[in-house]
JSON list of C-alpha atoms in Angstrom, two decimals:
[
{"chain": "A", "resi": 1, "resn": "ASP", "atom": "CA", "xyz": [-135.36, 136.71, 54.12]},
{"chain": "A", "resi": 2, "resn": "THR", "atom": "CA", "xyz": [-137.79, 137.32, 56.95]},
{"chain": "A", "resi": 3, "resn": "GLY", "atom": "CA", "xyz": [-140.78, 135.52, 55.51]},
{"chain": "A", "resi": 4, "resn": "VAL", "atom": "CA", "xyz": [-143.93, 136.69, 53.79]},
{"chain": "A", "resi": 5, "resn": "SER", "atom": "CA", "xyz": [-144.54, 140.41, 54.18]},
{"chain": "A", "resi": 6, "resn": "GLN", "atom": "CA", "xyz": [-147.86, 142.20, 53.72]},
{"chain": "A", "resi": 7, "resn": "ASN", "atom": "CA", "xyz": [-148.58, 145.91, 53.60]},
{"chain": "A", "resi": 8, "resn": "PRO", "atom": "CA", "xyz": [-150.36, 147.70, 55.01]},
{"chain": "A", "resi": 9, "resn": "ARG", "atom": "CA", "xyz": [-151.21, 145.84, 58.21]},
{"chain": "A", "resi": 10, "resn": "HIS", "atom": "CA", "xyz": [-154.40, 147.81, 58.63]},
{"chain": "A", "resi": 11, "resn": "LYS", "atom": "CA", "xyz": [-156.55, 149.82, 56.24]},
{"chain": "A", "resi": 12, "resn": "ILE", "atom": "CA", "xyz": [-159.68, 151.78, 56.98]},
{"chain": "A", "resi": 13, "resn": "THR", "atom": "CA", "xyz": [-161.50, 153.09, 53.95]},
{"chain": "A", "resi": 14, "resn": "LYS", "atom": "CA", "xyz": [-164.81, 154.64, 53.08]},
{"chain": "A", "resi": 15, "resn": "ARG", "atom": "CA", "xyz": [-167.31, 152.65, 51.12]},
{"chain": "A", "resi": 16, "resn": "GLY", "atom": "CA", "xyz": [-166.85, 153.16, 47.39]},
{"chain": "A", "resi": 17, "resn": "GLN", "atom": "CA", "xyz": [-163.11, 153.83, 47.58]},
{"chain": "A", "resi": 18, "resn": "ASN", "atom": "CA", "xyz": [-160.49, 151.65, 45.94]},
{"chain": "A", "resi": 19, "resn": "VAL", "atom": "CA", "xyz": [-157.81, 149.92, 48.00]},
{"chain": "A", "resi": 20, "resn": "THR", "atom": "CA", "xyz": [-154.66, 148.04, 47.08]},
{"chain": "A", "resi": 21, "resn": "PHE", "atom": "CA", "xyz": [-152.69, 145.60, 49.21]},
{"chain": "A", "resi": 22, "resn": "ARG", "atom": "CA", "xyz": [-149.21, 144.31, 48.61]},
{"chain": "A", "resi": 23, "resn": "CYS", "atom": "CA", "xyz": [-147.64, 140.95, 49.36]},
{"chain": "A", "resi": 24, "resn": "ASP", "atom": "CA", "xyz": [-143.94, 140.14, 49.18]},
{"chain": "A", "resi": 25, "resn": "PRO", "atom": "CA", "xyz": [-143.50, 136.36, 49.28]},
{"chain": "A", "resi": 26, "resn": "ILE", "atom": "CA", "xyz": [-140.49, 134.37, 50.43]},
{"chain": "A", "resi": 27, "resn": "SER", "atom": "CA", "xyz": [-137.97, 135.09, 47.71]},
{"chain": "A", "resi": 28, "resn": "GLU", "atom": "CA", "xyz": [-137.47, 131.59, 46.28]},
{"chain": "A", "resi": 29, "resn": "HIS", "atom": "CA", "xyz": [-141.17, 130.71, 46.33]},
{"chain": "A", "resi": 30, "resn": "ASN", "atom": "CA", "xyz": [-142.89, 130.47, 42.98]},
{"chain": "A", "resi": 31, "resn": "ARG", "atom": "CA", "xyz": [-146.44, 130.11, 44.28]},
{"chain": "A", "resi": 32, "resn": "LEU", "atom": "CA", "xyz": [-148.39, 132.93, 45.85]},
{"chain": "A", "resi": 33, "resn": "TYR", "atom": "CA", "xyz": [-151.88, 132.67, 47.31]},
{"chain": "A", "resi": 34, "resn": "TRP", "atom": "CA", "xyz": [-154.46, 135.20, 48.47]},
{"chain": "A", "resi": 35, "resn": "TYR", "atom": "CA", "xyz": [-157.00, 134.27, 51.11]},
{"chain": "A", "resi": 36, "resn": "ARG", "atom": "CA", "xyz": [-159.74, 136.17, 52.91]},
{"chain": "A", "resi": 37, "resn": "GLN", "atom": "CA", "xyz": [-160.67, 135.52, 56.51]},
{"chain": "A", "resi": 38, "resn": "THR", "atom": "CA", "xyz": [-163.65, 136.82, 58.43]},
{"chain": "A", "resi": 39, "resn": "LEU", "atom": "CA", "xyz": [-164.11, 136.62, 62.17]},
{"chain": "A", "resi": 40, "resn": "GLY", "atom": "CA", "xyz": [-164.59, 133.11, 63.45]},
{"chain": "A", "resi": 41, "resn": "GLN", "atom": "CA", "xyz": [-163.86, 131.48, 60.12]},
{"chain": "A", "resi": 42, "resn": "GLY", "atom": "CA", "xyz": [-160.92, 129.76, 58.53]},
{"chain": "A", "resi": 43, "resn": "PRO", "atom": "CA", "xyz": [-159.17, 131.42, 55.60]},
{"chain": "A", "resi": 44, "resn": "GLU", "atom": "CA", "xyz": [-161.06, 131.20, 52.29]},
{"chain": "A", "resi": 45, "resn": "PHE", "atom": "CA", "xyz": [-159.18, 130.84, 49.04]},
{"chain": "A", "resi": 46, "resn": "LEU", "atom": "CA", "xyz": [-159.36, 133.78, 46.62]},
{"chain": "A", "resi": 47, "resn": "THR", "atom": "CA", "xyz": [-156.71, 133.22, 43.97]},
{"chain": "A", "resi": 48, "resn": "TYR", "atom": "CA", "xyz": [-153.20, 131.94, 43.38]},
{"chain": "A", "resi": 49, "resn": "PHE", "atom": "CA", "xyz": [-150.25, 132.51, 41.08]},
{"chain": "A", "resi": 50, "resn": "GLN", "atom": "CA", "xyz": [-147.57, 130.22, 39.74]},
{"chain": "A", "resi": 51, "resn": "ASN", "atom": "CA", "xyz": [-144.79, 132.68, 39.00]},
{"chain": "A", "resi": 52, "resn": "GLU", "atom": "CA", "xyz": [-146.57, 135.52, 37.16]},
{"chain": "A", "resi": 53, "resn": "ALA", "atom": "CA", "xyz": [-149.47, 133.40, 35.89]},
{"chain": "A", "resi": 54, "resn": "GLN", "atom": "CA", "xyz": [-152.77, 133.59, 37.73]},
{"chain": "A", "resi": 55, "resn": "LEU", "atom": "CA", "xyz": [-153.90, 129.96, 37.64]},
{"chain": "A", "resi": 56, "resn": "GLU", "atom": "CA", "xyz": [-157.17, 130.02, 39.52]},
{"chain": "A", "resi": 57, "resn": "LYS", "atom": "CA", "xyz": [-159.70, 132.45, 40.88]},
{"chain": "A", "resi": 58, "resn": "SER", "atom": "CA", "xyz": [-162.41, 131.65, 43.38]},
{"chain": "A", "resi": 59, "resn": "ARG", "atom": "CA", "xyz": [-166.03, 132.56, 42.78]},
{"chain": "A", "resi": 60, "resn": "LEU", "atom": "CA", "xyz": [-165.55, 134.74, 45.87]},
{"chain": "A", "resi": 61, "resn": "LEU", "atom": "CA", "xyz": [-163.43, 137.02, 43.72]},
{"chain": "A", "resi": 62, "resn": "SER", "atom": "CA", "xyz": [-165.97, 139.33, 42.15]},
{"chain": "A", "resi": 63, "resn": "ASP", "atom": "CA", "xyz": [-165.27, 141.67, 39.24]},
{"chain": "A", "resi": 64, "resn": "ARG", "atom": "CA", "xyz": [-164.33, 144.35, 41.75]},
{"chain": "A", "resi": 65, "resn": "PHE", "atom": "CA", "xyz": [-161.31, 142.31, 42.82]},
{"chain": "A", "resi": 66, "resn": "SER", "atom": "CA", "xyz": [-158.17, 142.02, 40.77]},
{"chain": "A", "resi": 67, "resn": "ALA", "atom": "CA", "xyz": [-154.81, 140.52, 41.60]},
{"chain": "A", "resi": 68, "resn": "GLU", "atom": "CA", "xyz": [-151.52, 140.78, 39.80]},
{"chain": "A", "resi": 69, "resn": "ARG", "atom": "CA", "xyz": [-148.04, 139.38, 40.09]},
{"chain": "A", "resi": 70, "resn": "PRO", "atom": "CA", "xyz": [-146.33, 141.14, 37.21]},
{"chain": "A", "resi": 71, "resn": "LYS", "atom": "CA", "xyz": [-142.76, 139.89, 37.60]},
{"chain": "A", "resi": 72, "resn": "GLY", "atom": "CA", "xyz": [-143.46, 136.71, 39.50]},
{"chain": "A", "resi": 73, "resn": "SER", "atom": "CA", "xyz": [-142.26, 138.27, 42.73]},
{"chain": "A", "resi": 74, "resn": "PHE", "atom": "CA", "xyz": [-144.53, 140.57, 44.75]},
{"chain": "A", "resi": 75, "resn": "SER", "atom": "CA", "xyz": [-148.28, 140.61, 44.22]},
{"chain": "A", "resi": 76, "resn": "THR", "atom": "CA", "xyz": [-151.00, 143.21, 44.61]},
{"chain": "A", "resi": 77, "resn": "LEU", "atom": "CA", "xyz": [-154.67, 142.72, 45.38]},
{"chain": "A", "resi": 78, "resn": "GLU", "atom": "CA", "xyz": [-156.95, 145.60, 44.45]},
{"chain": "A", "resi": 79, "resn": "ILE", "atom": "CA", "xyz": [-160.54, 146.02, 45.51]},
{"chain": "A", "resi": 80, "resn": "GLN", "atom": "CA", "xyz": [-162.52, 148.61, 43.59]},
{"chain": "A", "resi": 81, "resn": "ARG", "atom": "CA", "xyz": [-165.63, 150.36, 44.90]},
{"chain": "A", "resi": 82, "resn": "THR", "atom": "CA", "xyz": [-165.29, 148.77, 48.30]},
{"chain": "A", "resi": 83, "resn": "GLU", "atom": "CA", "xyz": [-168.38, 147.58, 50.15]},
{"chain": "A", "resi": 84, "resn": "GLN", "atom": "CA", "xyz": [-168.87, 146.98, 53.85]},
{"chain": "A", "resi": 85, "resn": "GLY", "atom": "CA", "xyz": [-168.97, 143.24, 53.16]},
{"chain": "A", "resi": 86, "resn": "ASP", "atom": "CA", "xyz": [-165.37, 143.45, 51.98]},
{"chain": "A", "resi": 87, "resn": "SER", "atom": "CA", "xyz": [-164.25, 144.07, 55.56]},
{"chain": "A", "resi": 88, "resn": "ALA", "atom": "CA", "xyz": [-162.02, 141.14, 56.47]},
{"chain": "A", "resi": 89, "resn": "MET", "atom": "CA", "xyz": [-158.44, 140.04, 56.98]},
{"chain": "A", "resi": 90, "resn": "TYR", "atom": "CA", "xyz": [-156.69, 139.51, 53.65]},
{"chain": "A", "resi": 91, "resn": "LEU", "atom": "CA", "xyz": [-153.94, 136.94, 53.91]},
{"chain": "A", "resi": 92, "resn": "CYS", "atom": "CA", "xyz": [-151.13, 136.16, 51.52]},
{"chain": "A", "resi": 93, "resn": "ALA", "atom": "CA", "xyz": [-149.17, 132.91, 51.53]},
{"chain": "A", "resi": 94, "resn": "SER", "atom": "CA", "xyz": [-146.32, 131.54, 49.46]},
{"chain": "A", "resi": 95, "resn": "SER", "atom": "CA", "xyz": [-144.85, 128.13, 48.75]},
{"chain": "A", "resi": 96, "resn": "PHE", "atom": "CA", "xyz": [-142.56, 126.40, 46.30]},
{"chain": "A", "resi": 97, "resn": "GLU", "atom": "CA", "xyz": [-143.79, 123.89, 43.74]},
{"chain": "A", "resi": 98, "resn": "TRP", "atom": "CA", "xyz": [-141.23, 121.42, 42.48]},
{"chain": "A", "resi": 99, "resn": "GLY", "atom": "CA", "xyz": [-142.89, 121.03, 39.12]},
{"chain": "A", "resi": 100, "resn": "THR", "atom": "CA", "xyz": [-144.00, 117.49, 39.86]},
{"chain": "A", "resi": 101, "resn": "GLY", "atom": "CA", "xyz": [-147.15, 118.71, 41.53]},
{"chain": "A", "resi": 102, "resn": "SER", "atom": "CA", "xyz": [-145.51, 118.59, 44.95]},
{"chain": "A", "resi": 103, "resn": "ASN", "atom": "CA", "xyz": [-145.53, 121.69, 47.10]},
{"chain": "A", "resi": 104, "resn": "THR", "atom": "CA", "xyz": [-143.51, 122.71, 50.09]},
{"chain": "A", "resi": 105, "resn": "GLU", "atom": "CA", "xyz": [-145.34, 124.12, 53.05]},
{"chain": "A", "resi": 106, "resn": "ALA", "atom": "CA", "xyz": [-147.26, 127.36, 52.61]},
{"chain": "A", "resi": 107, "resn": "PHE", "atom": "CA", "xyz": [-146.21, 130.24, 54.85]},
{"chain": "A", "resi": 108, "resn": "PHE", "atom": "CA", "xyz": [-148.49, 133.13, 55.59]},
{"chain": "A", "resi": 109, "resn": "GLY", "atom": "CA", "xyz": [-147.92, 136.82, 56.06]},
{"chain": "A", "resi": 110, "resn": "GLN", "atom": "CA", "xyz": [-149.37, 138.75, 58.95]},
{"chain": "A", "resi": 111, "resn": "GLY", "atom": "CA", "xyz": [-152.33, 139.86, 56.90]},
{"chain": "A", "resi": 112, "resn": "THR", "atom": "CA", "xyz": [-153.97, 143.15, 56.03]},
{"chain": "A", "resi": 113, "resn": "ARG", "atom": "CA", "xyz": [-157.01, 143.99, 58.10]},
{"chain": "A", "resi": 114, "resn": "LEU", "atom": "CA", "xyz": [-159.50, 145.94, 55.94]},
{"chain": "A", "resi": 115, "resn": "THR", "atom": "CA", "xyz": [-162.33, 147.89, 57.50]},
{"chain": "A", "resi": 116, "resn": "VAL", "atom": "CA", "xyz": [-164.84, 149.53, 55.18]},
{"chain": "A", "resi": 117, "resn": "VAL", "atom": "CA", "xyz": [-166.91, 152.23, 56.87]},
{"chain": "B", "resi": 1, "resn": "GLY", "atom": "CA", "xyz": [-167.08, 121.16, 47.11]},
{"chain": "B", "resi": 2, "resn": "GLN", "atom": "CA", "xyz": [-164.26, 120.08, 49.37]},
{"chain": "B", "resi": 3, "resn": "GLN", "atom": "CA", "xyz": [-164.72, 120.63, 53.07]},
{"chain": "B", "resi": 4, "resn": "LEU", "atom": "CA", "xyz": [-162.66, 120.01, 56.17]},
{"chain": "B", "resi": 5, "resn": "ASN", "atom": "CA", "xyz": [-164.53, 119.29, 59.38]},
{"chain": "B", "resi": 6, "resn": "GLN", "atom": "CA", "xyz": [-162.49, 120.29, 62.37]},
{"chain": "B", "resi": 7, "resn": "SER", "atom": "CA", "xyz": [-163.36, 119.37, 65.94]},
{"chain": "B", "resi": 8, "resn": "PRO", "atom": "CA", "xyz": [-163.80, 120.35, 68.61]},
{"chain": "B", "resi": 9, "resn": "GLN", "atom": "CA", "xyz": [-164.85, 123.91, 67.80]},
{"chain": "B", "resi": 10, "resn": "SER", "atom": "CA", "xyz": [-163.44, 125.12, 71.10]},
{"chain": "B", "resi": 11, "resn": "MET", "atom": "CA", "xyz": [-162.05, 123.76, 74.31]},
{"chain": "B", "resi": 12, "resn": "PHE", "atom": "CA", "xyz": [-161.03, 124.85, 77.77]},
{"chain": "B", "resi": 13, "resn": "ILE", "atom": "CA", "xyz": [-158.26, 122.86, 79.32]},
{"chain": "B", "resi": 14, "resn": "GLN", "atom": "CA", "xyz": [-156.25, 122.95, 82.49]},
{"chain": "B", "resi": 15, "resn": "GLU", "atom": "CA", "xyz": [-152.63, 123.96, 82.18]},
{"chain": "B", "resi": 16, "resn": "GLY", "atom": "CA", "xyz": [-150.51, 120.83, 81.97]},
{"chain": "B", "resi": 17, "resn": "GLU", "atom": "CA", "xyz": [-153.18, 118.74, 80.30]},
{"chain": "B", "resi": 18, "resn": "ASP", "atom": "CA", "xyz": [-152.83, 117.11, 76.92]},
{"chain": "B", "resi": 19, "resn": "VAL", "atom": "CA", "xyz": [-154.99, 118.35, 74.04]},
{"chain": "B", "resi": 20, "resn": "SER", "atom": "CA", "xyz": [-156.24, 116.52, 70.98]},
{"chain": "B", "resi": 21, "resn": "MET", "atom": "CA", "xyz": [-158.03, 117.91, 67.95]},
{"chain": "B", "resi": 22, "resn": "ASN", "atom": "CA", "xyz": [-158.78, 116.44, 64.57]},
{"chain": "B", "resi": 23, "resn": "CYS", "atom": "CA", "xyz": [-159.76, 117.19, 61.04]},
{"chain": "B", "resi": 24, "resn": "THR", "atom": "CA", "xyz": [-161.77, 114.97, 58.69]},
{"chain": "B", "resi": 25, "resn": "SER", "atom": "CA", "xyz": [-162.89, 115.17, 55.12]},
{"chain": "B", "resi": 26, "resn": "SER", "atom": "CA", "xyz": [-164.81, 113.17, 52.56]},
{"chain": "B", "resi": 27, "resn": "SER", "atom": "CA", "xyz": [-161.99, 113.96, 50.12]},
{"chain": "B", "resi": 28, "resn": "ILE", "atom": "CA", "xyz": [-158.46, 112.59, 49.91]},
{"chain": "B", "resi": 29, "resn": "PHE", "atom": "CA", "xyz": [-155.57, 114.97, 50.52]},
{"chain": "B", "resi": 30, "resn": "ASN", "atom": "CA", "xyz": [-151.89, 114.66, 49.64]},
{"chain": "B", "resi": 31, "resn": "THR", "atom": "CA", "xyz": [-150.68, 117.02, 52.33]},
{"chain": "B", "resi": 32, "resn": "TRP", "atom": "CA", "xyz": [-151.97, 118.05, 55.73]},
{"chain": "B", "resi": 33, "resn": "LEU", "atom": "CA", "xyz": [-150.80, 121.19, 57.46]},
{"chain": "B", "resi": 34, "resn": "TRP", "atom": "CA", "xyz": [-151.53, 122.46, 60.94]},
{"chain": "B", "resi": 35, "resn": "TYR", "atom": "CA", "xyz": [-151.43, 126.18, 61.72]},
{"chain": "B", "resi": 36, "resn": "LYS", "atom": "CA", "xyz": [-151.86, 128.31, 64.84]},
{"chain": "B", "resi": 37, "resn": "GLN", "atom": "CA", "xyz": [-153.25, 131.80, 64.61]},
{"chain": "B", "resi": 38, "resn": "ASP", "atom": "CA", "xyz": [-153.12, 134.48, 67.29]},
{"chain": "B", "resi": 39, "resn": "PRO", "atom": "CA", "xyz": [-155.60, 137.39, 67.22]},
{"chain": "B", "resi": 40, "resn": "GLY", "atom": "CA", "xyz": [-154.79, 139.93, 64.52]},
{"chain": "B", "resi": 41, "resn": "GLU", "atom": "CA", "xyz": [-151.96, 137.84, 63.08]},
{"chain": "B", "resi": 42, "resn": "GLY", "atom": "CA", "xyz": [-151.55, 135.51, 60.15]},
{"chain": "B", "resi": 43, "resn": "PRO", "atom": "CA", "xyz": [-151.51, 131.71, 60.61]},
{"chain": "B", "resi": 44, "resn": "VAL", "atom": "CA", "xyz": [-148.17, 130.25, 61.65]},
{"chain": "B", "resi": 45, "resn": "LEU", "atom": "CA", "xyz": [-147.22, 126.82, 60.36]},
{"chain": "B", "resi": 46, "resn": "LEU", "atom": "CA", "xyz": [-146.78, 124.22, 63.09]},
{"chain": "B", "resi": 47, "resn": "ILE", "atom": "CA", "xyz": [-146.45, 120.87, 61.35]},
{"chain": "B", "resi": 48, "resn": "ALA", "atom": "CA", "xyz": [-146.58, 119.58, 57.77]},
{"chain": "B", "resi": 49, "resn": "LEU", "atom": "CA", "xyz": [-147.47, 115.98, 56.86]},
{"chain": "B", "resi": 50, "resn": "TYR", "atom": "CA", "xyz": [-146.84, 114.46, 53.43]},
{"chain": "B", "resi": 51, "resn": "LYS", "atom": "CA", "xyz": [-147.43, 110.71, 53.66]},
{"chain": "B", "resi": 52, "resn": "ALA", "atom": "CA", "xyz": [-150.36, 108.61, 54.79]},
{"chain": "B", "resi": 53, "resn": "GLY", "atom": "CA", "xyz": [-149.62, 107.22, 58.23]},
{"chain": "B", "resi": 54, "resn": "GLU", "atom": "CA", "xyz": [-146.87, 109.75, 58.88]},
{"chain": "B", "resi": 55, "resn": "LEU", "atom": "CA", "xyz": [-146.43, 110.81, 62.50]},
{"chain": "B", "resi": 56, "resn": "THR", "atom": "CA", "xyz": [-144.46, 114.02, 63.02]},
{"chain": "B", "resi": 57, "resn": "SER", "atom": "CA", "xyz": [-143.50, 115.90, 66.16]},
{"chain": "B", "resi": 58, "resn": "ASN", "atom": "CA", "xyz": [-142.49, 119.49, 66.77]},
{"chain": "B", "resi": 59, "resn": "GLY", "atom": "CA", "xyz": [-141.66, 119.99, 70.44]},
{"chain": "B", "resi": 60, "resn": "ARG", "atom": "CA", "xyz": [-144.82, 119.32, 72.43]},
{"chain": "B", "resi": 61, "resn": "LEU", "atom": "CA", "xyz": [-146.85, 118.99, 69.25]},
{"chain": "B", "resi": 62, "resn": "THR", "atom": "CA", "xyz": [-147.50, 115.73, 67.45]},
{"chain": "B", "resi": 63, "resn": "ALA", "atom": "CA", "xyz": [-149.56, 115.32, 64.30]},
{"chain": "B", "resi": 64, "resn": "GLN", "atom": "CA", "xyz": [-150.53, 112.34, 62.20]},
{"chain": "B", "resi": 65, "resn": "PHE", "atom": "CA", "xyz": [-151.62, 111.93, 58.59]},
{"chain": "B", "resi": 66, "resn": "GLY", "atom": "CA", "xyz": [-154.48, 109.42, 58.58]},
{"chain": "B", "resi": 67, "resn": "ILE", "atom": "CA", "xyz": [-154.07, 106.15, 56.71]},
{"chain": "B", "resi": 68, "resn": "THR", "atom": "CA", "xyz": [-157.14, 106.83, 54.59]},
{"chain": "B", "resi": 69, "resn": "ARG", "atom": "CA", "xyz": [-155.68, 110.28, 53.69]},
{"chain": "B", "resi": 70, "resn": "LYS", "atom": "CA", "xyz": [-159.01, 111.77, 54.70]},
{"chain": "B", "resi": 71, "resn": "ASP", "atom": "CA", "xyz": [-158.10, 112.83, 58.21]},
{"chain": "B", "resi": 72, "resn": "SER", "atom": "CA", "xyz": [-155.41, 114.18, 60.48]},
{"chain": "B", "resi": 73, "resn": "PHE", "atom": "CA", "xyz": [-155.04, 114.88, 64.16]},
{"chain": "B", "resi": 74, "resn": "LEU", "atom": "CA", "xyz": [-152.94, 117.21, 66.28]},
{"chain": "B", "resi": 75, "resn": "ASN", "atom": "CA", "xyz": [-151.92, 116.55, 69.87]},
{"chain": "B", "resi": 76, "resn": "ILE", "atom": "CA", "xyz": [-150.44, 119.10, 72.25]},
{"chain": "B", "resi": 77, "resn": "SER", "atom": "CA", "xyz": [-148.85, 117.67, 75.35]},
{"chain": "B", "resi": 78, "resn": "ALA", "atom": "CA", "xyz": [-148.52, 119.45, 78.70]},
{"chain": "B", "resi": 79, "resn": "SER", "atom": "CA", "xyz": [-150.35, 122.59, 77.57]},
{"chain": "B", "resi": 80, "resn": "ILE", "atom": "CA", "xyz": [-149.15, 126.01, 78.73]},
{"chain": "B", "resi": 81, "resn": "PRO", "atom": "CA", "xyz": [-150.86, 129.42, 78.65]},
{"chain": "B", "resi": 82, "resn": "SER", "atom": "CA", "xyz": [-149.13, 130.48, 75.42]},
{"chain": "B", "resi": 83, "resn": "ASP", "atom": "CA", "xyz": [-150.85, 127.59, 73.62]},
{"chain": "B", "resi": 84, "resn": "VAL", "atom": "CA", "xyz": [-153.99, 129.75, 73.61]},
{"chain": "B", "resi": 85, "resn": "GLY", "atom": "CA", "xyz": [-155.12, 130.55, 70.10]},
{"chain": "B", "resi": 86, "resn": "ILE", "atom": "CA", "xyz": [-156.94, 129.16, 67.13]},
{"chain": "B", "resi": 87, "resn": "TYR", "atom": "CA", "xyz": [-155.62, 126.02, 65.49]},
{"chain": "B", "resi": 88, "resn": "PHE", "atom": "CA", "xyz": [-156.43, 125.35, 61.85]},
{"chain": "B", "resi": 89, "resn": "CYS", "atom": "CA", "xyz": [-155.97, 122.24, 59.81]},
{"chain": "B", "resi": 90, "resn": "ALA", "atom": "CA", "xyz": [-155.43, 122.65, 56.09]},
{"chain": "B", "resi": 91, "resn": "GLY", "atom": "CA", "xyz": [-155.36, 120.11, 53.30]},
{"chain": "B", "resi": 92, "resn": "LEU", "atom": "CA", "xyz": [-153.69, 120.25, 49.93]},
{"chain": "B", "resi": 93, "resn": "THR", "atom": "CA", "xyz": [-154.48, 118.09, 46.94]},
{"chain": "B", "resi": 94, "resn": "LYS", "atom": "CA", "xyz": [-153.89, 118.18, 43.21]},
{"chain": "B", "resi": 95, "resn": "GLY", "atom": "CA", "xyz": [-157.56, 117.55, 42.68]},
{"chain": "B", "resi": 96, "resn": "TYR", "atom": "CA", "xyz": [-158.28, 121.05, 43.88]},
{"chain": "B", "resi": 97, "resn": "GLY", "atom": "CA", "xyz": [-155.44, 122.75, 42.09]},
{"chain": "B", "resi": 98, "resn": "ASN", "atom": "CA", "xyz": [-153.02, 122.39, 44.96]},
{"chain": "B", "resi": 99, "resn": "LYS", "atom": "CA", "xyz": [-154.64, 125.18, 46.88]},
{"chain": "B", "resi": 100, "resn": "LEU", "atom": "CA", "xyz": [-155.00, 124.95, 50.64]},
{"chain": "B", "resi": 101, "resn": "VAL", "atom": "CA", "xyz": [-158.44, 124.19, 52.02]},
{"chain": "B", "resi": 102, "resn": "PHE", "atom": "CA", "xyz": [-158.96, 125.13, 55.66]},
{"chain": "B", "resi": 103, "resn": "GLY", "atom": "CA", "xyz": [-161.05, 123.84, 58.50]},
{"chain": "B", "resi": 104, "resn": "ALA", "atom": "CA", "xyz": [-163.05, 126.29, 60.60]},
{"chain": "B", "resi": 105, "resn": "GLY", "atom": "CA", "xyz": [-160.57, 126.12, 63.46]},
{"chain": "B", "resi": 106, "resn": "THR", "atom": "CA", "xyz": [-160.38, 124.93, 67.05]},
{"chain": "B", "resi": 107, "resn": "ILE", "atom": "CA", "xyz": [-160.25, 127.66, 69.69]},
{"chain": "B", "resi": 108, "resn": "LEU", "atom": "CA", "xyz": [-158.01, 126.65, 72.54]},
{"chain": "B", "resi": 109, "resn": "ARG", "atom": "CA", "xyz": [-158.35, 128.35, 75.90]},
{"chain": "B", "resi": 110, "resn": "VAL", "atom": "CA", "xyz": [-156.15, 127.33, 78.80]},
{"chain": "B", "resi": 111, "resn": "LYS", "atom": "CA", "xyz": [-157.04, 127.79, 82.43]},
{"chain": "B", "resi": 112, "resn": "SER", "atom": "CA", "xyz": [-153.90, 128.78, 84.30]}
]
């Protein structure tokens, strides 16, 4: 296992188009997170999954955003009707929760850089 | 909501110098993590801290989990040019659903 993998690394799209990103977490990790990062800022939480269940969504995640993790392995993040304000780095991270509320460290992928023109 | 205050925002240092940065919050955290991010890349985990008072080293890096559980610091000894980048602290707590909360980052620039 080589760590968290995100595809594509870069995406340029026209405003109004739909885009989908994929994240493959570390194989034994049951938690998967999506974050968004804009220039000069730290990553901002969007949503996370425990196995296939989406447990929390940030208010940053508008109705145009949807995330899935259908089999508890890889996850997709879709943005519909993209806007220029959606331009950012989208980061995925994974970790393992022991079930006692304790997590291992979260490891990040290399991110998908989205540019909406 | 929860917030991590990271300082300094940026710093220039001379190669070979020691560096110190810290992260504070009004909230209690169960875990502190320190990451380094290079331009165009995802954050890379440097050190993880799980207990109040814990002091952990990773090569030239040393980090501590504050006794109050509301702060953490990261030290880099004998800095080298490849230490350049953005360093983020992140906290994790059950009170916020065990999701990572990040500071705004410390930009480290090294004069060679």
